[in-house]
Short mmCIF file of C-alpha atoms in Angstrom, two decimals:
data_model
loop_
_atom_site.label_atom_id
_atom_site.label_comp_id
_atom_site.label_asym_id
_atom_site.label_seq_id
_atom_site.Cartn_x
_atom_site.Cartn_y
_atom_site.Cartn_z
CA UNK A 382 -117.67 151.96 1.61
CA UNK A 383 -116.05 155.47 2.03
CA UNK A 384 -116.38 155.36 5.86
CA UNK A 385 -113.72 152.08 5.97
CA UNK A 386 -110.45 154.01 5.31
CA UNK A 387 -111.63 156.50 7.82
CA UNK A 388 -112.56 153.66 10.02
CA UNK A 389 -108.86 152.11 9.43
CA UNK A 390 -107.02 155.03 9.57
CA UNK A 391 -108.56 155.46 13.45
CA UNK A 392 -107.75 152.43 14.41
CA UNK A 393 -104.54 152.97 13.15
CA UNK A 394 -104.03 155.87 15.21
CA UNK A 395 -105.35 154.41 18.39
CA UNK A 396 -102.96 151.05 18.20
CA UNK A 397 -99.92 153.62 17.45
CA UNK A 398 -101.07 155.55 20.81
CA UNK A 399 -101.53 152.96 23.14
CA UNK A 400 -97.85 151.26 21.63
CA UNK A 401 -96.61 155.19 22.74
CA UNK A 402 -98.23 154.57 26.30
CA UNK A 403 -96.44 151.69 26.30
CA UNK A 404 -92.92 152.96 25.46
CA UNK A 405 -93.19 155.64 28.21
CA UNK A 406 -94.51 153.67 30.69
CA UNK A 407 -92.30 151.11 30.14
CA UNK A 408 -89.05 153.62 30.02
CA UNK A 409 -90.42 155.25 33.43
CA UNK A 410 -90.26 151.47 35.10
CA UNK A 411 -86.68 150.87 33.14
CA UNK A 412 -85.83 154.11 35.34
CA UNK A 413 -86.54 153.74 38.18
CA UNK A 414 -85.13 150.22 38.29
CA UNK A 415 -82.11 152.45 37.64
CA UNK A 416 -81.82 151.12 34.08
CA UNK A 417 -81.60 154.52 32.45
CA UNK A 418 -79.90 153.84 29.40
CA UNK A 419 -82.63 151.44 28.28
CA UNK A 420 -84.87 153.99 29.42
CA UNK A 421 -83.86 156.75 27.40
CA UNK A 422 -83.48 154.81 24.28
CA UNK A 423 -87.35 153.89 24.26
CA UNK A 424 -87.72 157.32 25.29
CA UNK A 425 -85.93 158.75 22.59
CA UNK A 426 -88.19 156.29 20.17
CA UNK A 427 -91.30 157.85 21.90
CA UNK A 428 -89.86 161.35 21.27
CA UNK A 429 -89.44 160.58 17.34
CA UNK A 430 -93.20 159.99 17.18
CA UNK A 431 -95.38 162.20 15.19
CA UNK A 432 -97.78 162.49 17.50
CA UNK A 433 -96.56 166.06 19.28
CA UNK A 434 -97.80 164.88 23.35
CA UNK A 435 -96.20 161.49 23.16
CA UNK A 436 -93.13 163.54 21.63
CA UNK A 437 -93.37 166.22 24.64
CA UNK A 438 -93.67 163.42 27.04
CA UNK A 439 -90.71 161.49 26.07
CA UNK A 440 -88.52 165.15 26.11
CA UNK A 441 -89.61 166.02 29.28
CA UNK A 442 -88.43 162.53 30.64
CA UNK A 443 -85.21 162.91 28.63
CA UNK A 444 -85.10 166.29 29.91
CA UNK A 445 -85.28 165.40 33.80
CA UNK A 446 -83.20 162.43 33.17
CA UNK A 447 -80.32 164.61 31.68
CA UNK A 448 -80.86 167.10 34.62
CA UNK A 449 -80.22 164.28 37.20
CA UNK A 450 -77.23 163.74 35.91
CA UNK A 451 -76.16 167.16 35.76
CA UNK A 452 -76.60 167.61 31.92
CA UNK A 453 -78.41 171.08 31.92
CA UNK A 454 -77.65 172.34 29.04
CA UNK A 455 -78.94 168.79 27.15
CA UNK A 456 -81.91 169.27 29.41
CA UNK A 457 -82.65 172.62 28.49
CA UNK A 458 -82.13 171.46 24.65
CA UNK A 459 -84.79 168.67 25.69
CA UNK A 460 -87.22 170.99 27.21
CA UNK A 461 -87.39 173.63 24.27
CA UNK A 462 -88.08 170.34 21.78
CA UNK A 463 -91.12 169.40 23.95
CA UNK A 464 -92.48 172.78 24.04
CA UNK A 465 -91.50 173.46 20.01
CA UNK A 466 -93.68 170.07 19.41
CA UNK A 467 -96.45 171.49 21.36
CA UNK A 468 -96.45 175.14 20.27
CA UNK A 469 -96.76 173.06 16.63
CA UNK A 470 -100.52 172.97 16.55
CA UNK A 471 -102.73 175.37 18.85
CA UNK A 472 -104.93 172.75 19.08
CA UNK A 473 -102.33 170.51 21.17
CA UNK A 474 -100.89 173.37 22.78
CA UNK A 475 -104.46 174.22 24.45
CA UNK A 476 -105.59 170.82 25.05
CA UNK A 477 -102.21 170.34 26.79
CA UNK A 478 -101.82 173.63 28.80
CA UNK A 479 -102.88 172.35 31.90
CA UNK A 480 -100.20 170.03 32.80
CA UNK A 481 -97.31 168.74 30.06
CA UNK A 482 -96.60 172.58 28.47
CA UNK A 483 -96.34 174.19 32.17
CA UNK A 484 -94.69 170.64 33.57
CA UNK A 485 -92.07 171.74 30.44
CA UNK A 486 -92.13 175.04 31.88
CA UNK A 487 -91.46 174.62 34.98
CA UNK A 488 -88.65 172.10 34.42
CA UNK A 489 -87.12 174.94 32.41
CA UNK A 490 -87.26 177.20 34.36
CA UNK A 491 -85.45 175.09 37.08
CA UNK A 492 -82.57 174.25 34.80
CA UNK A 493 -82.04 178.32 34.24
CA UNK A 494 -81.62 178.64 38.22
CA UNK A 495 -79.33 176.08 38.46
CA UNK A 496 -77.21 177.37 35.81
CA UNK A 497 -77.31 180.78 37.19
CA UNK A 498 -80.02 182.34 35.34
CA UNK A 499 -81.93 183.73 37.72
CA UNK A 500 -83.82 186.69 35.97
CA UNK A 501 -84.99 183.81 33.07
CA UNK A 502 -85.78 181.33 35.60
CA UNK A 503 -87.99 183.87 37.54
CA UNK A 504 -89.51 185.05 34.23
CA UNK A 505 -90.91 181.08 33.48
CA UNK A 506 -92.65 181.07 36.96
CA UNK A 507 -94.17 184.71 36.05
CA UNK A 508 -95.30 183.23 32.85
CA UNK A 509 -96.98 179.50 34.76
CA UNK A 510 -98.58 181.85 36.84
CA UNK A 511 -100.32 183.91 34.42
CA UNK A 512 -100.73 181.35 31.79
CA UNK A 513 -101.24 178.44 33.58
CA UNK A 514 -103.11 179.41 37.17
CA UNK A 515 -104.52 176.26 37.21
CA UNK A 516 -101.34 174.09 37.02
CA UNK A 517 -101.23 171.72 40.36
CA UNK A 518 -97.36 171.19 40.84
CA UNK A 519 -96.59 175.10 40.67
CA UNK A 520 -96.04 175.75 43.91
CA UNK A 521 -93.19 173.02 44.25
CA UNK A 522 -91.90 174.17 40.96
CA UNK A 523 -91.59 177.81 42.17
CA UNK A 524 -90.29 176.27 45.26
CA UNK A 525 -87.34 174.82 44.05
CA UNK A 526 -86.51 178.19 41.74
CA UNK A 527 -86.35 179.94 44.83
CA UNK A 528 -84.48 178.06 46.96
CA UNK A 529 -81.95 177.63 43.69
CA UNK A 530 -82.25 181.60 43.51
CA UNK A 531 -81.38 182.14 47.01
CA UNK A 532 -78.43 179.63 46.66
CA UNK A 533 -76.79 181.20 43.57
CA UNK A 534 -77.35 184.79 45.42
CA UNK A 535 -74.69 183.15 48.25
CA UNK A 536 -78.02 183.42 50.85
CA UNK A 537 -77.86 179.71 52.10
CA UNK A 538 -79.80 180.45 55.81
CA UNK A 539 -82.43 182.36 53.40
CA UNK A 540 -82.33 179.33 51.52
CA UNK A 541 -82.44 177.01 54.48
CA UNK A 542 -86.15 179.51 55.20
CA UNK A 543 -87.69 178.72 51.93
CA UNK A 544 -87.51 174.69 52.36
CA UNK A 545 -88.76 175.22 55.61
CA UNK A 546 -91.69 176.75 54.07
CA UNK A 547 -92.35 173.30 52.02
CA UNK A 548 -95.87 172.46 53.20
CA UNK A 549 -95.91 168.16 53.86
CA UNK A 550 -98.01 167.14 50.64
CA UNK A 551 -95.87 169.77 47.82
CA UNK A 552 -94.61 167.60 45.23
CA UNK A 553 -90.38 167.96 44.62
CA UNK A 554 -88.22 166.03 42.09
CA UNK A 555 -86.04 163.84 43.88
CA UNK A 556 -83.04 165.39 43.60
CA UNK A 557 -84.68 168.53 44.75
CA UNK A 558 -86.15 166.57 48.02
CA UNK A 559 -82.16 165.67 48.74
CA UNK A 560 -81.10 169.10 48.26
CA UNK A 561 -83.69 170.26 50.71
CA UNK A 562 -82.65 167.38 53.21
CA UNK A 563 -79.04 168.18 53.05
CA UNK A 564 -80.25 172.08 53.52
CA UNK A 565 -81.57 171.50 56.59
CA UNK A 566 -79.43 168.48 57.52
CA UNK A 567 -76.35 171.31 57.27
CA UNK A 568 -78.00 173.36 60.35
CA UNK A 569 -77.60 169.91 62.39
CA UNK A 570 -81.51 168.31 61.64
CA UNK A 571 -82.08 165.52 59.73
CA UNK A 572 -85.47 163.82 59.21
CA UNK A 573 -84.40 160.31 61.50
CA UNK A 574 -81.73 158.54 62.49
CA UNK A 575 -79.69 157.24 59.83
CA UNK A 576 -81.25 159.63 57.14
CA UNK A 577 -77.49 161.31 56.71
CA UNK A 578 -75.93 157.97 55.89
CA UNK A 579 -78.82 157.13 53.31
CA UNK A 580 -78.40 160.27 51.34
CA UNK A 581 -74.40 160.14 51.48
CA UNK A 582 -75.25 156.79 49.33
CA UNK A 583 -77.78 157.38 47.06
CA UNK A 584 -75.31 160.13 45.99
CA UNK A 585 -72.28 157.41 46.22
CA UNK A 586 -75.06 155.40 43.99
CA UNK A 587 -75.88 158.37 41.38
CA UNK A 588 -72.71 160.42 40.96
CA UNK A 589 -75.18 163.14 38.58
CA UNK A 590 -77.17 163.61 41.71
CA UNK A 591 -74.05 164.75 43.86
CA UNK A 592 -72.48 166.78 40.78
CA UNK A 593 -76.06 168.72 40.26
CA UNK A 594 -76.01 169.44 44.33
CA UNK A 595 -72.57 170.25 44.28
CA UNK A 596 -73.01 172.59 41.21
CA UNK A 597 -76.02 174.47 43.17
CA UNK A 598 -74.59 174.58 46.78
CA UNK A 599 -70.81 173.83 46.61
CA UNK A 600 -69.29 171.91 49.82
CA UNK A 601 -73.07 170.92 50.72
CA UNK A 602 -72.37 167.37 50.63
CA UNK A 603 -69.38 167.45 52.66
CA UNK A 604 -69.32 165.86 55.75
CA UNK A 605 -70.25 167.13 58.98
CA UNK A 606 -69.68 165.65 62.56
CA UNK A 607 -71.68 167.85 64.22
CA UNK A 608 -75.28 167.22 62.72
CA UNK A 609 -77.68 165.57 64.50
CA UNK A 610 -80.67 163.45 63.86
CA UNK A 611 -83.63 165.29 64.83
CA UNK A 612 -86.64 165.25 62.91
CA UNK A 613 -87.75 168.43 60.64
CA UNK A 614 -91.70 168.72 62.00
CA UNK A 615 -89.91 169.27 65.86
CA UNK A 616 -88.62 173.13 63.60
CA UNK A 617 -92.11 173.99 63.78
CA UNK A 618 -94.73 173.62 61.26
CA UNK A 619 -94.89 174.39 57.44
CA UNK A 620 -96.26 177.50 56.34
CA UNK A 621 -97.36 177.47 52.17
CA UNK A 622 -94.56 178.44 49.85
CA UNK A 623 -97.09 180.60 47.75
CA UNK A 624 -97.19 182.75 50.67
CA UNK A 625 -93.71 183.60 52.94
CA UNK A 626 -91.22 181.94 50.82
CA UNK A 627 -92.37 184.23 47.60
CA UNK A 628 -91.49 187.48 50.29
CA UNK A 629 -88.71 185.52 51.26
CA UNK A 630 -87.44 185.17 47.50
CA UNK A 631 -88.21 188.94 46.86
CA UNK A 632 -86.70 189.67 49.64
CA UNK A 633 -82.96 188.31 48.87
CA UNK A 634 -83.54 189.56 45.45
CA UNK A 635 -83.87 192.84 46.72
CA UNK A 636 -80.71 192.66 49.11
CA UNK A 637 -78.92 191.36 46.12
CA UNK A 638 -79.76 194.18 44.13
CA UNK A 639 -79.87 197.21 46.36
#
């Protein structure tokens, strides 16, 4: 007799966190059908919930949804509520410290680059390394820091390096795979033919997307007659970012600074 509240009050819990699932998954689709005002208001539900990783989840959604359209310091707001739910119970924060808490981290720690944070935003990949070794999306995260590093430092060609360093299979955000394109794309590459003319309008399409890349490499999306429409593999091949592009980052830093 005592064991059927216990038994109802599971079942409870597993309806509400499959109905969470739900609401995410359902917000992620809403997105990327470019509905992202219906997204974020499920989202937003989903972040309300007192369960502290569906919460986290549905921040770090919000989070990357406010960066794309160039809403950092929202997205920063977003990112410190995921990781104040998680840091909540030490239970969650440990069974979660493999992906969602560094995923928050590393999100973070991009938002402090692009608003000119650079120390901060050097001092998040510092801590993903030591806390989170294991995490399987650090080295795009620490990627995309650097290259943002190098671009608020004024060091475009150094920045130009680092993508090249972008081994074929690293994971990027999308707005951090058209920054990279229009990197290169500036030296007169481009991917294929036509890839110029399909990033000028998914930018025309998402005016957050050209404010963020504007905001980290000013005059980057102007156009230029000159480029050409050569594909990025005939540069030569991809070396791990781990590796040269961390000297390559240390290196600027240390021009910067001397």
């Amino acid at each position: 007799v005592f064991a059927l509240p216990v038994i109802a009050s599971v079942a409870l819990a597993v309806r509400r966190n499959l109905a969470l699932d739900r609401t995410i998954r359902e917000a992620r689709s809403l997105y990327a059908d470019d509905r992202a005002a219906e997204s974020d208001a499920k989202l937003e539900r989903a972040a309300r919930a007192t369960t502290h990783a569906h919460a986290a989840v549905a921040l770090l959604d919000l989070a990357e949804h406010a960066e794309r359209r160039d809403d950092l310091p929202t997205a920063l707001a977003l990112c410190d509520r995921g990781l104040g739910r998680l840091f909540k119970s030490a239970a969650v924060k440990a069974s979660m410290s493999d992906i969602l808490v560094p995923a928050l981290i590393a999100v973070r720690a991009r938002l402090l680059a692009a608003m000119g944070r650079t120390d901060e935003a050097l001092a998040e990949l510092e801590v993903i390394a030591a806390e989170h070794p294991t995490f399987p999306f650090a080295t795009g995260a620490a990627l995309v820091v650097r290259v943002l590093v190098a671009l608020h430092l004024g060091d475009r060609e150094l920045a130009r390096e680092l993508v090249r360093t972008r081994a074929t299979d690293t994971r990027l955000p999308r707005h951090a795979e058209l920054l990279f394109d229009l990197l290169v794309g500036e030296a007169g590459w481009f991917e294929a033919d036509g890839e110029r003319e399909r990033i000028e309008a998914e930018l025309s399409a998402h005016p957050g997307l050209r404010s963020w890349i504007d905001r980290v490499a000013p005059g980057l999306v102007a156009p230029r007659s000159e480029a050409t429409s050569v594909r990025i593999g005939d540069l030569g091949g991809a070396v791990d970012a781990d590796g040269d592009g961390e000297t390559l980052a240390a290196q600027a830093l240390h021009r910067r600074s001397s």
